[in-house]
Structures are given as C-alpha cells and as structure tokens.
Amino acid sequence: MTTSATDYFLCGWHVRSEFPLPELALWQDTQHHPDITLTLNEPELVDPAAPAAWPGFQIEAPALARVEMTSICTFSVRDGCEIRLRVEPGADPIEVRNFLYGTGLGMICHQRGVFPLHGSCLSLGGRAVIFSGRSGAGKSTLAAALTQRGHTMLSDDVCALEPTAEGWSVRPAFPRVKLLPQSLEVLPDLKQSGVHAALQGKYHFRFENVSAFSQKTTPLAAIYFLERGEDGEPATLLRKTGMDALLLVQQQVFRRRAGELLGRRQAIFTTSGAIVSNVPVYVLRRAFDLQRLQKTIDLLEEAHEAVPVQI
C-alpha cells in the first residue's frame, strides 16, 4: 500500500511529506525534486553508545539525530534531507507538528549548515527582525501583536539564517505562532484559521492566507533579545556589541548542544561572530505587563525605522 504525499515549502526547501503539514505553504514547482522527504516509516536507530543532547534525543555524528517523545512521536533526521516518523496511537497531530517544526527543523538546519536561532521572526517593511530569548520571554506574543499592525510573520521558534552578498537574511518558514492563553486577552482581534491547545499550556495559531505566505528570503535588520524588567518599568532598548552580543547569540542557538554533537561547534561559534559583526543586536527590556504591550510595539517600530538599510 502506497501512502500519498504532499509537497510543501519550508525555508526555501521543497518538502515532500506523507504526514499532513497544513501550516506550510504548498510547493508550486511540481518538476522540482524534493530537498527533504518525510515518510511514515520506522525511525532509524542510532548507536546505543551515541551521546544524548537530552533524554530521548540522541545524536550519531555527523549526520543522524533521533528524537523520542513519549506518547507523541518518534522521528529520525538524516543528512538534513530524510525524516522518518512514527506517530504514537492517539497522539494529537498538532503536538507532532510542534516537534517537527521545532526540533525537526533545527536538526535539518544543523545538518545542512544553516544557522538556526531560537526566536520569532517578522518582516517589517521588507526587512526582518527577530525576537529571541529564553522560552516564556514573550517572543511569540510580540510577534503576534506586530501582525496586527500589518507586519508579516516569517517564522516562530526556529529562525534559519544565511549569509548573502548584502549581509544576513532569514529563510521564511511558516505563518504560525504559539501563544500563552493570557496573550489572547490583549490580542482580541487576532485572525486565525484555527486555535488548538498545544504543549506547555500554549495555544497554536495558523494565520489565514497560508497560500499567500511570502517565500522570499528576507534581509535581517536587527535581533532583539528580550529581558524582563520590573513591574511598571517602561520598555527600553540597549545596543549590544562585541563579546556581549556574541554571548547573547550563542546562548540562543536552537538546539546548540545537538549541533555541537553533530560536529558543528566551531562553525556555530564562527557564524555567531559573523552575524553580530553585521547585524545590530539589542536587549529589549520591558515589564511582563501585557497592558503595556502596545507601547512596546511603538518603541520597536520607531527603532526599526531608525536602523539603516544594509547596502
């Protein structure tokens, strides 16, 4: 019995998947050979002695990762081009997709030599900005709020960066975001084609018009690292350079430990340095007060307009 597959767009790659990925735009060029295949086959086994990035996540250098999520799914990623997926009985498909779009995409990036930064990314006037920081820092909430100002979502959780002749750019992934329930209270007009309970108490949104999602690589204008301020403290921006900026980027490489186990330690360090040498890095400090969110957005839009276009 043959399982049908659908062709999707992800970060400029042609993905042919036997598992539905409705958050992704469809791939339009039917003559193009897929860059990545996702099949519903038994995941590859790794050497039992292979190191673990964390429990259930093993790396066999230089080209194989295996991830086991109890009661949800197990998948392997080889050479940045082959994913084998087993979905556990009764698992919620959206939880499966969360792991594929997160850890799965991160492994593809590391194996393909593309730099993955943990964050949410939008296009503001044709230039990308990334909000980065630890989980729960408010990256997705800021991103979702900016979409209500007419800006375009490019990626959430994993931002795939690549060098260009003009500087650094972001590969667009999908117009999807995960939000905490309390964020909905200050984003009542958020338009979505579906709301689903997701992991860690968050809600998963797939924005409308997936077919119109921009598939163009977008130049990166700035990276904002989110820092929590005191209650009532106004939002502020502080430019970081040199080693301070480098450490911020290093701390937020997506699944950095896994990338290092795949043999990319030196490449990750070198690329981090190249990024901070060419892209402005800021710390955005603000209180976790969702009622002040719009003022923070005003500050960000003004700062974005002030960042010179890279030539």
Coordinates of C-alpha atoms in Angstrom, one line a residue:
M1 CA 0.0 0.0 0.0
T2 CA 1.4 3.4 -1.1
T3 CA 1.0 6.4 1.3
S4 CA 0.2 9.6 -0.6
A5 CA 2.4 12.6 -0.1
T6 CA 2.0 16.4 -0.4
D7 CA 4.7 18.9 -1.5
Y8 CA 5.3 21.9 0.8
F9 CA 7.6 24.9 1.1
L10 CA 9.8 25.2 4.2
C11 CA 12.7 27.7 4.4
G12 CA 13.2 27.6 0.7
W13 CA 13.3 23.8 0.7
H14 CA 10.9 21.5 -1.2
V15 CA 9.5 19.1 1.4
R16 CA 7.5 16.0 0.3
S17 CA 5.6 14.7 3.3
E18 CA 3.4 11.7 3.9
F19 CA 2.3 13.4 7.2
P20 CA 0.0 16.5 6.7
L21 CA 1.7 19.8 7.4
P22 CA -1.2 22.4 7.0
E23 CA 0.8 25.3 8.4
L24 CA 3.1 25.2 5.4
A25 CA 2.6 26.8 2.0
L26 CA 2.4 24.4 -0.9
W27 CA 5.3 23.9 -3.2
Q28 CA 4.4 25.2 -6.6
D29 CA 7.1 23.7 -8.9
T30 CA 6.0 20.1 -9.5
Q31 CA 9.1 19.4 -11.6
H32 CA 11.5 20.1 -8.7
H33 CA 13.0 17.1 -7.0
P34 CA 12.3 17.3 -3.2
D35 CA 15.1 18.5 -1.0
I36 CA 13.6 16.8 2.1
T37 CA 11.3 13.7 2.4
L38 CA 9.2 12.9 5.4
T39 CA 7.9 9.4 5.4
L40 CA 5.7 7.4 7.8
N41 CA 8.4 4.7 8.3
E42 CA 10.1 3.3 11.4
P43 CA 12.7 5.9 12.5
E44 CA 16.4 4.9 12.2
L45 CA 18.1 3.5 15.2
V46 CA 21.3 5.1 16.5
D47 CA 24.3 3.5 18.1
P48 CA 23.3 2.9 21.8
A49 CA 26.5 4.4 22.8
A50 CA 25.8 7.6 20.9
P51 CA 25.6 10.8 23.1
A52 CA 22.3 12.3 24.1
A53 CA 21.6 16.0 23.7
W54 CA 19.0 15.3 26.4
P55 CA 17.0 12.2 27.4
G56 CA 15.3 10.7 24.4
F57 CA 17.3 12.8 21.9
Q58 CA 20.4 11.0 20.6
I59 CA 23.0 12.2 18.1
E60 CA 25.1 10.0 15.9
A61 CA 27.7 12.3 14.3
P62 CA 27.9 13.6 11.7
A63 CA 24.5 13.2 10.2
L64 CA 21.9 11.4 12.2
A65 CA 19.6 12.5 15.0
R66 CA 16.8 10.5 16.7
V67 CA 14.1 12.1 18.9
E68 CA 11.6 10.1 21.1
M69 CA 8.7 12.0 22.6
T70 CA 6.7 9.6 24.9
S71 CA 3.1 9.1 23.8
I72 CA 3.5 11.6 20.9
C73 CA 6.0 10.5 18.2
T74 CA 9.5 9.3 17.4
F75 CA 11.4 10.6 14.4
S76 CA 14.9 10.4 12.9
V77 CA 16.6 13.1 10.8
R78 CA 19.5 12.1 8.5
D79 CA 21.7 14.3 6.3
G80 CA 19.3 17.2 6.5
C81 CA 17.1 15.5 3.9
E82 CA 15.4 12.4 5.2
I83 CA 12.9 12.3 8.1
R84 CA 11.3 9.0 9.2
L85 CA 8.3 9.5 11.5
R86 CA 6.3 7.2 13.8
V87 CA 3.2 8.7 15.3
E88 CA 2.0 7.1 18.5
P89 CA -1.6 5.9 18.7
G90 CA -3.9 8.7 20.0
A91 CA -1.3 11.4 19.6
D92 CA -2.6 14.9 18.7
P93 CA -1.3 15.8 15.2
I94 CA -0.6 19.3 16.3
E95 CA 1.7 18.2 19.0
V96 CA 3.5 16.0 16.5
R97 CA 3.9 19.0 14.1
N98 CA 5.2 21.2 17.0
F99 CA 8.2 18.8 17.4
L100 CA 8.7 18.6 13.6
Y101 CA 8.6 22.4 13.2
G102 CA 10.9 22.9 16.2
T103 CA 13.5 20.2 16.9
G104 CA 13.0 18.6 13.5
L105 CA 13.6 21.8 11.6
G106 CA 16.5 22.6 14.0
M107 CA 18.2 19.3 13.1
I108 CA 17.7 19.9 9.4
C109 CA 19.4 23.3 9.7
H110 CA 22.4 22.0 11.6
Q111 CA 22.8 19.1 9.2
R112 CA 22.6 21.4 6.2
G113 CA 25.0 24.0 7.7
V114 CA 22.2 26.7 8.1
F115 CA 22.4 28.7 11.3
P116 CA 19.2 28.2 13.5
L117 CA 18.5 31.0 16.0
H118 CA 15.8 30.4 18.6
G119 CA 13.2 33.2 18.2
S120 CA 10.2 34.6 16.4
C121 CA 10.7 36.5 13.1
L122 CA 8.7 39.0 11.2
S123 CA 9.1 41.2 8.1
L124 CA 8.6 44.9 8.8
G125 CA 8.6 46.8 5.6
G126 CA 10.5 44.1 3.7
R127 CA 13.2 43.8 6.4
A128 CA 13.3 41.0 9.0
V129 CA 13.5 41.4 12.8
I130 CA 14.0 38.6 15.2
F131 CA 12.8 38.4 18.8
S132 CA 15.0 36.0 20.8
G133 CA 15.4 34.9 24.4
R134 CA 14.5 32.1 26.7
S135 CA 11.2 30.2 26.5
G136 CA 8.4 32.3 28.0
A137 CA 10.2 35.6 27.4
G138 CA 7.3 36.8 25.2
K139 CA 8.8 36.4 21.7
S140 CA 5.6 35.0 20.1
T141 CA 3.3 37.5 21.8
L142 CA 5.3 40.4 20.4
A143 CA 5.4 38.8 17.0
A144 CA 1.6 38.2 17.1
A145 CA 1.0 41.8 18.2
L146 CA 3.0 43.1 15.3
T147 CA 1.0 41.1 12.8
Q148 CA -2.0 43.2 14.0
R149 CA -0.1 46.3 12.8
G150 CA 0.1 44.8 9.3
H151 CA 3.5 43.1 9.6
T152 CA 4.2 39.6 8.2
M153 CA 5.1 36.5 10.2
L154 CA 8.1 34.7 8.8
S155 CA 8.9 32.1 11.4
D156 CA 8.3 31.0 15.0
D157 CA 10.7 29.1 17.3
V158 CA 13.4 28.4 14.6
C159 CA 14.8 31.3 12.5
A160 CA 17.0 29.9 9.7
L161 CA 19.8 32.5 8.9
E162 CA 22.1 32.5 5.9
P163 CA 24.7 34.9 4.6
T164 CA 24.2 36.9 1.4
A165 CA 26.2 39.4 -0.5
E166 CA 24.4 42.2 1.3
G167 CA 24.6 40.8 4.8
W168 CA 22.4 38.2 6.6
S169 CA 18.9 37.1 5.7
V170 CA 16.2 34.9 7.1
R171 CA 14.6 32.0 5.3
P172 CA 10.8 32.1 5.7
A173 CA 9.3 29.1 7.3
F174 CA 5.5 29.4 8.1
P175 CA 2.9 31.9 9.3
R176 CA 2.2 30.1 12.6
V177 CA 2.7 31.1 16.2
K178 CA 2.2 29.6 19.7
L179 CA 0.7 31.9 22.4
L180 CA 0.0 31.7 26.1
P181 CA -3.7 32.0 26.9
Q182 CA -3.3 35.3 28.7
S183 CA -1.9 36.8 25.5
L184 CA -5.3 36.4 23.9
E185 CA -6.7 39.0 26.4
V186 CA -4.7 41.8 24.8
L187 CA -4.9 40.5 21.2
P188 CA -8.7 40.1 20.7
D189 CA -8.6 40.8 17.0
L190 CA -6.0 38.2 16.2
K191 CA -7.2 36.5 13.0
Q192 CA -6.5 32.8 12.7
S193 CA -7.9 29.8 10.8
G194 CA -7.7 27.6 13.8
V195 CA -7.0 27.6 17.5
H196 CA -5.7 24.4 19.2
A197 CA -4.5 23.6 22.6
A198 CA -0.8 22.9 22.3
L199 CA 2.1 21.9 24.6
Q200 CA 3.2 23.8 27.7
G201 CA -0.2 25.4 28.1
K202 CA 0.2 27.4 24.9
Y203 CA -2.2 27.8 22.0
H204 CA -1.3 27.2 18.4
F205 CA -2.4 29.6 15.7
R206 CA -2.2 29.2 12.0
F207 CA -2.7 32.6 10.4
E208 CA -5.0 32.9 7.4
N209 CA -3.9 33.1 3.8
V210 CA -1.2 30.4 4.1
S211 CA -1.2 30.3 0.3
A212 CA -0.1 33.9 0.2
F213 CA 2.8 33.4 2.6
S214 CA 5.9 35.2 1.3
Q215 CA 8.5 32.7 0.1
K216 CA 11.3 35.2 -0.4
T217 CA 14.4 35.3 1.7
T218 CA 14.3 38.5 3.7
P219 CA 17.3 40.7 4.8
L220 CA 17.8 40.7 8.5
A221 CA 17.7 44.2 10.0
A222 CA 18.1 43.5 13.7
I223 CA 17.9 41.0 16.5
Y224 CA 16.2 41.8 19.8
F225 CA 16.9 39.8 22.9
L226 CA 14.1 40.0 25.5
E227 CA 14.8 40.7 29.1
R228 CA 12.3 41.0 31.9
G229 CA 12.1 44.4 33.7
E230 CA 10.4 45.4 36.9
D231 CA 6.6 45.9 37.1
G232 CA 5.6 49.2 35.7
E233 CA 9.1 49.8 34.1
P234 CA 8.9 51.4 30.7
A235 CA 10.3 49.4 27.7
T236 CA 13.9 50.3 26.8
L237 CA 16.4 49.3 24.1
L238 CA 20.1 48.9 24.6
R239 CA 22.5 48.2 21.8
K240 CA 25.0 45.4 22.4
T241 CA 28.2 44.8 20.5
G242 CA 31.3 42.7 20.6
M243 CA 31.5 39.9 23.1
D244 CA 28.3 40.9 24.8
A245 CA 26.4 40.5 21.5
L246 CA 28.2 37.3 20.7
L247 CA 27.3 35.7 24.0
L248 CA 23.6 36.6 23.5
V249 CA 23.6 34.9 20.1
Q250 CA 25.5 31.8 21.3
Q251 CA 23.0 31.3 24.2
Q252 CA 20.1 31.2 21.8
V253 CA 21.4 28.9 19.0
F254 CA 18.5 26.5 18.6
R255 CA 19.4 23.1 20.0
R256 CA 23.0 24.2 20.2
R257 CA 24.1 21.1 22.2
A258 CA 22.8 18.8 19.4
G259 CA 24.6 20.9 16.8
E260 CA 27.8 20.6 18.7
L261 CA 27.4 16.8 18.9
L262 CA 26.9 16.8 15.1
G263 CA 30.4 18.3 14.9
R264 CA 29.4 22.0 14.3
R265 CA 30.9 23.6 17.4
Q266 CA 33.5 25.7 15.6
A267 CA 31.0 26.6 12.8
I268 CA 28.4 27.7 15.3
F269 CA 31.0 30.0 17.1
T270 CA 32.4 31.4 13.8
T271 CA 28.9 32.1 12.4
S272 CA 27.7 33.7 15.6
G273 CA 30.6 36.1 15.3
A274 CA 29.9 36.9 11.7
I275 CA 26.3 37.6 12.5
V276 CA 27.0 40.1 15.3
S277 CA 29.6 41.8 13.2
N278 CA 27.0 42.6 10.5
V279 CA 23.6 42.7 12.3
P280 CA 22.6 45.2 15.1
V281 CA 21.9 43.4 18.3
Y282 CA 19.7 44.9 21.1
V283 CA 18.4 44.0 24.5
L284 CA 14.7 44.9 24.8
R285 CA 14.0 45.2 28.5
R286 CA 10.3 45.5 29.5
A287 CA 7.9 44.5 32.2
F288 CA 5.8 41.4 31.7
D289 CA 2.7 43.6 31.6
L290 CA 0.6 42.8 28.6
Q291 CA -1.4 46.0 29.1
R292 CA 1.8 48.0 28.1
L293 CA 2.3 45.8 25.0
Q294 CA 1.2 48.4 22.5
K295 CA 3.8 50.9 23.9
T296 CA 6.5 48.3 23.4
I297 CA 5.3 47.8 19.9
D298 CA 5.5 51.6 19.3
L299 CA 9.1 51.6 20.5
L300 CA 10.1 48.7 18.3
E301 CA 8.5 50.2 15.2
E302 CA 10.3 53.5 15.8
A303 CA 13.6 51.7 16.4
H304 CA 13.1 49.7 13.2
E305 CA 12.7 52.8 11.1
A306 CA 15.9 54.2 12.6
V307 CA 18.0 51.2 11.7
P308 CA 19.8 52.0 8.4
V309 CA 19.3 49.7 5.4
Q310 CA 22.3 47.5 4.8
I311 CA 23.9 48.1 1.4

